[in-house]
Amino acid sequence: MTPRGVRNSNPGNLRFDPSNRWQGRATMEQRSPEQLREREFEVFVSPEYGIRAIAVLLTTYFDRYGLNTLDRIIPRYAPSSENNTEAYIRSVAAATGFQPAQPLDLHDYATMKALVVAIIKHENGQQPYSDAVIDLGLAMAGFKRPPKPLRQSRTLAGSAIAGTASAGSMALEAAQSVEEIRWALLPIADVLDWMQYALAALAIVGAGLAIYARVKDNARRV
């Protein structure tokens, strides 16, 4: 059977509170027949909105109340009147690697993502969402995913050292450099839309022009 939090697109199992005007809260018209019976917990139109709500709530704990450790965050999120709070803390600590009393920066992307994923798993007994869904939910809460560093091209590094190479060998290295940059961008291009493909192409052209200028400079020195 599908867990309640997953069924409601509310994987953090946030309780319904009419004073909270959550973005993406499902209207009665938007609910499935199964969701129409829900009275205790929030129902969102998609899991991304439910993930956003977890991140927004945890950020509020951090900013407004200064709650920055698991042993302070979890009792507020899952009070002992309804939960085995100590077991919850142990579960999240084991999943994230954070110690219960370890100070955390809840504005840090990786920290927030680890907490959200651990909470979803504890609340539902599973974490059924892809990285893309988690990342979109966090983006909707204002979290910007840090860019992955592009791998350094060995050819470019080598050509920087070989400053006395001839213009002919520099031209060959230039071609190899552009090829390496193209392959370095391929894993990224697999998940980008057409606009980002264009930006990646421009980056390759720019790299080629810069290397060509270097070749010309070296040719003048010969």
PDB file of C-alpha atoms in Angstrom:
ATOM      1  CA  MET A   1       0.000   0.000   0.000  1.00  0.00           C
ATOM      2  CA  THR A   2       1.261   3.489  -0.864  1.00  0.00           C
ATOM      3  CA  PRO A   3       2.375   5.391   2.257  1.00  0.00           C
ATOM      4  CA  ARG A   4       0.103   8.215   3.323  1.00  0.00           C
ATOM      5  CA  GLY A   5       2.738  10.913   2.783  1.00  0.00           C
ATOM      6  CA  VAL A   6       3.475   9.727  -0.741  1.00  0.00           C
ATOM      7  CA  ARG A   7      -0.242   9.373  -1.510  1.00  0.00           C
ATOM      8  CA  ASN A   8      -0.836  12.977  -0.403  1.00  0.00           C
ATOM      9  CA  SER A   9       2.270  14.339  -2.203  1.00  0.00           C
ATOM     10  CA  ASN A  10       3.194  15.412   1.337  1.00  0.00           C
ATOM     11  CA  PRO A  11       6.244  13.222   2.053  1.00  0.00           C
ATOM     12  CA  GLY A  12       7.060  15.130   5.232  1.00  0.00           C
ATOM     13  CA  ASN A  13       3.579  14.394   6.624  1.00  0.00           C
ATOM     14  CA  LEU A  14       2.913  18.004   7.557  1.00  0.00           C
ATOM     15  CA  ARG A  15      -0.356  18.336   9.435  1.00  0.00           C
ATOM     16  CA  PHE A  16      -3.103  20.463   7.961  1.00  0.00           C
ATOM     17  CA  ASP A  17      -3.221  23.963   9.415  1.00  0.00           C
ATOM     18  CA  PRO A  18      -5.524  26.511   7.725  1.00  0.00           C
ATOM     19  CA  SER A  19      -3.312  29.350   8.958  1.00  0.00           C
ATOM     20  CA  ASN A  20      -0.464  28.074   6.763  1.00  0.00           C
ATOM     21  CA  ARG A  21      -1.046  29.137   3.189  1.00  0.00           C
ATOM     22  CA  TRP A  22       1.220  26.601   1.550  1.00  0.00           C
ATOM     23  CA  GLN A  23       2.070  26.988  -2.095  1.00  0.00           C
ATOM     24  CA  GLY A  24       0.760  24.049  -4.084  1.00  0.00           C
ATOM     25  CA  ARG A  25      -1.893  23.006  -1.558  1.00  0.00           C
ATOM     26  CA  ALA A  26      -4.411  20.901  -3.468  1.00  0.00           C
ATOM     27  CA  THR A  27      -7.958  22.188  -3.668  1.00  0.00           C
ATOM     28  CA  MET A  28     -10.829  19.726  -3.338  1.00  0.00           C
ATOM     29  CA  GLU A  29     -11.219  19.830  -7.101  1.00  0.00           C
ATOM     30  CA  GLN A  30      -7.567  18.878  -7.565  1.00  0.00           C
ATOM     31  CA  ARG A  31      -7.637  15.918  -5.183  1.00  0.00           C
ATOM     32  CA  SER A  32      -7.967  12.298  -6.140  1.00  0.00           C
ATOM     33  CA  PRO A  33     -10.895  10.340  -4.646  1.00  0.00           C
ATOM     34  CA  GLU A  34      -8.460   8.862  -2.125  1.00  0.00           C
ATOM     35  CA  GLN A  35      -7.126  12.299  -1.165  1.00  0.00           C
ATOM     36  CA  LEU A  36     -10.649  13.656  -0.653  1.00  0.00           C
ATOM     37  CA  ARG A  37     -10.883  11.555   2.514  1.00  0.00           C
ATOM     38  CA  GLU A  38      -7.795  13.226   4.015  1.00  0.00           C
ATOM     39  CA  ARG A  39      -8.599  15.526   6.941  1.00  0.00           C
ATOM     40  CA  GLU A  40      -5.491  15.509   9.175  1.00  0.00           C
ATOM     41  CA  PHE A  41      -2.591  16.110   6.807  1.00  0.00           C
ATOM     42  CA  GLU A  42      -1.795  18.537   4.017  1.00  0.00           C
ATOM     43  CA  VAL A  43      -2.341  17.437   0.429  1.00  0.00           C
ATOM     44  CA  PHE A  44      -0.198  18.986  -2.308  1.00  0.00           C
ATOM     45  CA  VAL A  45      -0.690  18.980  -6.056  1.00  0.00           C
ATOM     46  CA  SER A  46       2.718  17.362  -6.615  1.00  0.00           C
ATOM     47  CA  PRO A  47       5.550  15.936  -4.483  1.00  0.00           C
ATOM     48  CA  GLU A  48       7.778  18.863  -5.407  1.00  0.00           C
ATOM     49  CA  TYR A  49       5.467  21.158  -3.430  1.00  0.00           C
ATOM     50  CA  GLY A  50       5.531  18.754  -0.491  1.00  0.00           C
ATOM     51  CA  ILE A  51       9.336  18.679  -0.571  1.00  0.00           C
ATOM     52  CA  ARG A  52       9.375  22.466  -0.792  1.00  0.00           C
ATOM     53  CA  ALA A  53       7.206  22.628   2.330  1.00  0.00           C
ATOM     54  CA  ILE A  54       9.665  20.481   4.333  1.00  0.00           C
ATOM     55  CA  ALA A  55      12.580  22.723   3.338  1.00  0.00           C
ATOM     56  CA  VAL A  56      10.646  25.930   4.068  1.00  0.00           C
ATOM     57  CA  LEU A  57       9.601  24.648   7.497  1.00  0.00           C
ATOM     58  CA  LEU A  58      13.145  23.587   8.452  1.00  0.00           C
ATOM     59  CA  THR A  59      14.517  26.931   7.245  1.00  0.00           C
ATOM     60  CA  THR A  60      11.956  28.710   9.432  1.00  0.00           C
ATOM     61  CA  TYR A  61      13.108  26.679  12.442  1.00  0.00           C
ATOM     62  CA  PHE A  62      16.673  27.754  11.695  1.00  0.00           C
ATOM     63  CA  ASP A  63      16.050  31.440  10.943  1.00  0.00           C
ATOM     64  CA  ARG A  64      13.304  32.243  13.420  1.00  0.00           C
ATOM     65  CA  TYR A  65      14.064  29.969  16.346  1.00  0.00           C
ATOM     66  CA  GLY A  66      17.771  29.193  15.945  1.00  0.00           C
ATOM     67  CA  LEU A  67      17.204  25.428  15.792  1.00  0.00           C
ATOM     68  CA  ASN A  68      20.367  24.093  14.185  1.00  0.00           C
ATOM     69  CA  THR A  69      20.937  20.602  15.606  1.00  0.00           C
ATOM     70  CA  LEU A  70      19.008  17.376  15.120  1.00  0.00           C
ATOM     71  CA  ASP A  71      18.252  17.111  18.826  1.00  0.00           C
ATOM     72  CA  ARG A  72      16.503  20.506  18.612  1.00  0.00           C
ATOM     73  CA  ILE A  73      15.017  20.333  15.103  1.00  0.00           C
ATOM     74  CA  ILE A  74      13.374  16.902  15.282  1.00  0.00           C
ATOM     75  CA  PRO A  75      11.478  17.435  18.597  1.00  0.00           C
ATOM     76  CA  ARG A  76       9.917  20.526  17.007  1.00  0.00           C
ATOM     77  CA  TYR A  77       9.180  18.763  13.723  1.00  0.00           C
ATOM     78  CA  ALA A  78       7.956  15.507  15.275  1.00  0.00           C
ATOM     79  CA  PRO A  79       6.903  16.161  18.902  1.00  0.00           C
ATOM     80  CA  SER A  80       7.041  13.302  21.379  1.00  0.00           C
ATOM     81  CA  SER A  81       3.280  13.547  21.926  1.00  0.00           C
ATOM     82  CA  GLU A  82       2.859  11.923  18.498  1.00  0.00           C
ATOM     83  CA  ASN A  83       6.220  10.327  17.743  1.00  0.00           C
ATOM     84  CA  ASN A  84       9.115   8.380  19.187  1.00  0.00           C
ATOM     85  CA  THR A  85      11.286  11.448  18.920  1.00  0.00           C
ATOM     86  CA  GLU A  86      14.496   9.820  20.144  1.00  0.00           C
ATOM     87  CA  ALA A  87      14.175   7.076  17.547  1.00  0.00           C
ATOM     88  CA  TYR A  88      13.488   9.748  14.909  1.00  0.00           C
ATOM     89  CA  ILE A  89      16.687  11.607  15.850  1.00  0.00           C
ATOM     90  CA  ARG A  90      18.710   8.391  15.672  1.00  0.00           C
ATOM     91  CA  SER A  91      17.196   7.549  12.292  1.00  0.00           C
ATOM     92  CA  VAL A  92      17.999  10.941  10.748  1.00  0.00           C
ATOM     93  CA  ALA A  93      21.476  10.966  12.300  1.00  0.00           C
ATOM     94  CA  ALA A  94      22.232   7.531  10.826  1.00  0.00           C
ATOM     95  CA  ALA A  95      20.923   8.531   7.397  1.00  0.00           C
ATOM     96  CA  THR A  96      22.757  11.862   7.201  1.00  0.00           C
ATOM     97  CA  GLY A  97      25.929  11.186   9.175  1.00  0.00           C
ATOM     98  CA  PHE A  98      25.214  14.259  11.339  1.00  0.00           C
ATOM     99  CA  GLN A  99      25.637  13.916  15.086  1.00  0.00           C
ATOM    100  CA  PRO A 100      22.526  14.804  17.155  1.00  0.00           C
ATOM    101  CA  ALA A 101      24.205  17.842  18.767  1.00  0.00           C
ATOM    102  CA  GLN A 102      26.239  18.884  15.705  1.00  0.00           C
ATOM    103  CA  PRO A 103      25.536  22.508  14.639  1.00  0.00           C
ATOM    104  CA  LEU A 104      24.209  22.592  11.079  1.00  0.00           C
ATOM    105  CA  ASP A 105      23.858  25.333   8.477  1.00  0.00           C
ATOM    106  CA  LEU A 106      20.351  24.897   7.127  1.00  0.00           C
ATOM    107  CA  HIS A 107      21.049  27.357   4.319  1.00  0.00           C
ATOM    108  CA  ASP A 108      23.617  24.931   2.921  1.00  0.00           C
ATOM    109  CA  TYR A 109      22.231  22.992  -0.043  1.00  0.00           C
ATOM    110  CA  ALA A 110      23.833  19.644   0.751  1.00  0.00           C
ATOM    111  CA  THR A 111      22.807  19.835   4.410  1.00  0.00           C
ATOM    112  CA  MET A 112      19.190  20.634   3.603  1.00  0.00           C
ATOM    113  CA  LYS A 113      18.983  17.942   0.932  1.00  0.00           C
ATOM    114  CA  ALA A 114      20.367  15.318   3.323  1.00  0.00           C
ATOM    115  CA  LEU A 115      17.818  16.299   5.987  1.00  0.00           C
ATOM    116  CA  VAL A 116      14.883  16.320   3.572  1.00  0.00           C
ATOM    117  CA  VAL A 117      15.777  12.903   2.144  1.00  0.00           C
ATOM    118  CA  ALA A 118      16.216  11.419   5.645  1.00  0.00           C
ATOM    119  CA  ILE A 119      12.877  12.831   6.829  1.00  0.00           C
ATOM    120  CA  ILE A 120      11.064  11.474   3.773  1.00  0.00           C
ATOM    121  CA  LYS A 121      12.555   8.024   4.370  1.00  0.00           C
ATOM    122  CA  HIS A 122      11.638   8.035   8.072  1.00  0.00           C
ATOM    123  CA  GLU A 123       8.117   9.326   7.528  1.00  0.00           C
ATOM    124  CA  ASN A 124       7.223   6.918   4.723  1.00  0.00           C
ATOM    125  CA  GLY A 125       9.488   3.928   5.193  1.00  0.00           C
ATOM    126  CA  GLN A 126      10.851   4.657   1.726  1.00  0.00           C
ATOM    127  CA  GLN A 127      12.272   7.481  -0.368  1.00  0.00           C
ATOM    128  CA  PRO A 128      10.647   7.058  -3.789  1.00  0.00           C
ATOM    129  CA  TYR A 129      11.705  10.316  -5.432  1.00  0.00           C
ATOM    130  CA  SER A 130      14.481  10.888  -7.956  1.00  0.00           C
ATOM    131  CA  ASP A 131      17.239  13.446  -7.458  1.00  0.00           C
ATOM    132  CA  ALA A 132      15.532  15.618 -10.070  1.00  0.00           C
ATOM    133  CA  VAL A 133      12.296  15.758  -8.034  1.00  0.00           C
ATOM    134  CA  ILE A 134      14.168  16.484  -4.781  1.00  0.00           C
ATOM    135  CA  ASP A 135      16.289  19.166  -6.451  1.00  0.00           C
ATOM    136  CA  LEU A 136      13.238  20.850  -7.991  1.00  0.00           C
ATOM    137  CA  GLY A 137      11.454  20.911  -4.643  1.00  0.00           C
ATOM    138  CA  LEU A 138      14.502  22.494  -3.020  1.00  0.00           C
ATOM    139  CA  ALA A 139      14.796  25.009  -5.860  1.00  0.00           C
ATOM    140  CA  MET A 140      11.168  25.993  -5.278  1.00  0.00           C
ATOM    141  CA  ALA A 141      12.129  26.661  -1.636  1.00  0.00           C
ATOM    142  CA  GLY A 142      14.920  28.980  -2.770  1.00  0.00           C
ATOM    143  CA  PHE A 143      17.859  26.565  -2.649  1.00  0.00           C
ATOM    144  CA  LYS A 144      20.253  26.816  -5.564  1.00  0.00           C
ATOM    145  CA  ARG A 145      22.140  23.663  -6.422  1.00  0.00           C
ATOM    146  CA  PRO A 146      25.899  24.354  -6.574  1.00  0.00           C
ATOM    147  CA  PRO A 147      27.375  23.750 -10.040  1.00  0.00           C
ATOM    148  CA  LYS A 148      29.512  20.695 -10.548  1.00  0.00           C
ATOM    149  CA  PRO A 149      33.129  21.635 -11.233  1.00  0.00           C
ATOM    150  CA  LEU A 150      34.242  20.936 -14.793  1.00  0.00           C
ATOM    151  CA  ARG A 151      37.088  18.455 -14.871  1.00  0.00           C
ATOM    152  CA  GLN A 152      40.400  20.130 -15.614  1.00  0.00           C
ATOM    153  CA  SER A 153      41.698  19.378 -19.099  1.00  0.00           C
ATOM    154  CA  ARG A 154      45.074  17.623 -18.972  1.00  0.00           C
ATOM    155  CA  THR A 155      45.881  18.929 -22.437  1.00  0.00           C
ATOM    156  CA  LEU A 156      45.296  22.537 -21.397  1.00  0.00           C
ATOM    157  CA  ALA A 157      47.416  22.073 -18.281  1.00  0.00           C
ATOM    158  CA  GLY A 158      50.188  20.491 -20.315  1.00  0.00           C
ATOM    159  CA  SER A 159      50.133  23.200 -22.942  1.00  0.00           C
ATOM    160  CA  ALA A 160      50.501  25.853 -20.245  1.00  0.00           C
ATOM    161  CA  ILE A 161      53.777  24.225 -19.196  1.00  0.00           C
ATOM    162  CA  ALA A 162      55.043  23.691 -22.728  1.00  0.00           C
ATOM    163  CA  GLY A 163      55.434  27.386 -23.447  1.00  0.00           C
ATOM    164  CA  THR A 164      58.306  26.872 -25.851  1.00  0.00           C
ATOM    165  CA  ALA A 165      56.469  24.450 -28.141  1.00  0.00           C
ATOM    166  CA  SER A 166      56.309  25.223 -31.832  1.00  0.00           C
ATOM    167  CA  ALA A 167      53.260  26.779 -33.441  1.00  0.00           C
ATOM    168  CA  GLY A 168      52.462  23.499 -35.190  1.00  0.00           C
ATOM    169  CA  SER A 169      52.396  21.413 -32.008  1.00  0.00           C
ATOM    170  CA  MET A 170      50.422  24.131 -30.229  1.00  0.00           C
ATOM    171  CA  ALA A 171      47.785  23.969 -32.964  1.00  0.00           C
ATOM    172  CA  LEU A 172      47.505  20.198 -32.475  1.00  0.00           C
ATOM    173  CA  GLU A 173      47.104  20.678 -28.708  1.00  0.00           C
ATOM    174  CA  ALA A 174      44.467  23.318 -29.379  1.00  0.00           C
ATOM    175  CA  ALA A 175      42.400  20.848 -31.371  1.00  0.00           C
ATOM    176  CA  GLN A 176      42.806  18.208 -28.667  1.00  0.00           C
ATOM    177  CA  SER A 177      41.813  20.740 -25.994  1.00  0.00           C
ATOM    178  CA  VAL A 178      38.596  21.622 -27.749  1.00  0.00           C
ATOM    179  CA  GLU A 179      37.818  17.903 -28.113  1.00  0.00           C
ATOM    180  CA  GLU A 180      38.438  17.278 -24.408  1.00  0.00           C
ATOM    181  CA  ILE A 181      36.210  20.187 -23.435  1.00  0.00           C
ATOM    182  CA  ARG A 182      33.485  18.800 -25.700  1.00  0.00           C
ATOM    183  CA  TRP A 183      33.661  15.383 -23.982  1.00  0.00           C
ATOM    184  CA  ALA A 184      33.748  17.000 -20.545  1.00  0.00           C
ATOM    185  CA  LEU A 185      30.504  18.762 -21.374  1.00  0.00           C
ATOM    186  CA  LEU A 186      28.695  15.692 -22.716  1.00  0.00           C
ATOM    187  CA  PRO A 187      27.523  14.324 -19.317  1.00  0.00           C
ATOM    188  CA  ILE A 188      26.091  17.740 -18.528  1.00  0.00           C
ATOM    189  CA  ALA A 189      24.478  18.117 -21.940  1.00  0.00           C
ATOM    190  CA  ASP A 190      22.527  14.881 -21.415  1.00  0.00           C
ATOM    191  CA  VAL A 191      20.279  16.636 -18.902  1.00  0.00           C
ATOM    192  CA  LEU A 192      20.147  20.164 -20.316  1.00  0.00           C
ATOM    193  CA  ASP A 193      17.467  21.679 -22.478  1.00  0.00           C
ATOM    194  CA  TRP A 194      18.109  23.149 -25.930  1.00  0.00           C
ATOM    195  CA  MET A 195      19.099  26.552 -24.539  1.00  0.00           C
ATOM    196  CA  GLN A 196      21.761  25.027 -22.342  1.00  0.00           C
ATOM    197  CA  TYR A 197      23.055  23.024 -25.331  1.00  0.00           C
ATOM    198  CA  ALA A 198      23.571  26.354 -27.076  1.00  0.00           C
ATOM    199  CA  LEU A 199      25.433  27.754 -24.063  1.00  0.00           C
ATOM    200  CA  ALA A 200      27.666  24.684 -23.982  1.00  0.00           C
ATOM    201  CA  ALA A 201      28.427  25.138 -27.690  1.00  0.00           C
ATOM    202  CA  LEU A 202      29.332  28.777 -27.094  1.00  0.00           C
ATOM    203  CA  ALA A 203      31.672  27.699 -24.304  1.00  0.00           C
ATOM    204  CA  ILE A 204      33.459  25.334 -26.696  1.00  0.00           C
ATOM    205  CA  VAL A 205      33.768  28.055 -29.364  1.00  0.00           C
ATOM    206  CA  GLY A 206      35.082  30.503 -26.777  1.00  0.00           C
ATOM    207  CA  ALA A 207      37.673  28.004 -25.598  1.00  0.00           C
ATOM    208  CA  GLY A 208      38.756  27.409 -29.198  1.00  0.00           C
ATOM    209  CA  LEU A 209      39.172  31.126 -29.869  1.00  0.00           C
ATOM    210  CA  ALA A 210      41.211  31.609 -26.714  1.00  0.00           C
ATOM    211  CA  ILE A 211      43.530  28.736 -27.629  1.00  0.00           C
ATOM    212  CA  TYR A 212      43.824  30.002 -31.221  1.00  0.00           C
ATOM    213  CA  ALA A 213      44.951  33.395 -29.895  1.00  0.00           C
ATOM    214  CA  ARG A 214      47.567  31.611 -27.808  1.00  0.00           C
ATOM    215  CA  VAL A 215      48.775  29.715 -30.863  1.00  0.00           C
ATOM    216  CA  LYS A 216      49.133  32.970 -32.795  1.00  0.00           C
ATOM    217  CA  ASP A 217      51.063  34.566 -29.924  1.00  0.00           C
ATOM    218  CA  ASN A 218      53.461  31.631 -29.785  1.00  0.00           C
ATOM    219  CA  ALA A 219      53.871  31.728 -33.570  1.00  0.00           C
ATOM    220  CA  ARG A 220      54.984  35.352 -33.356  1.00  0.00           C
ATOM    221  CA  ARG A 221      57.628  34.408 -30.783  1.00  0.00           C
ATOM    222  CA  VAL A 222      59.161  31.692 -33.021  1.00  0.00           C
TER     223      VAL A 222
END
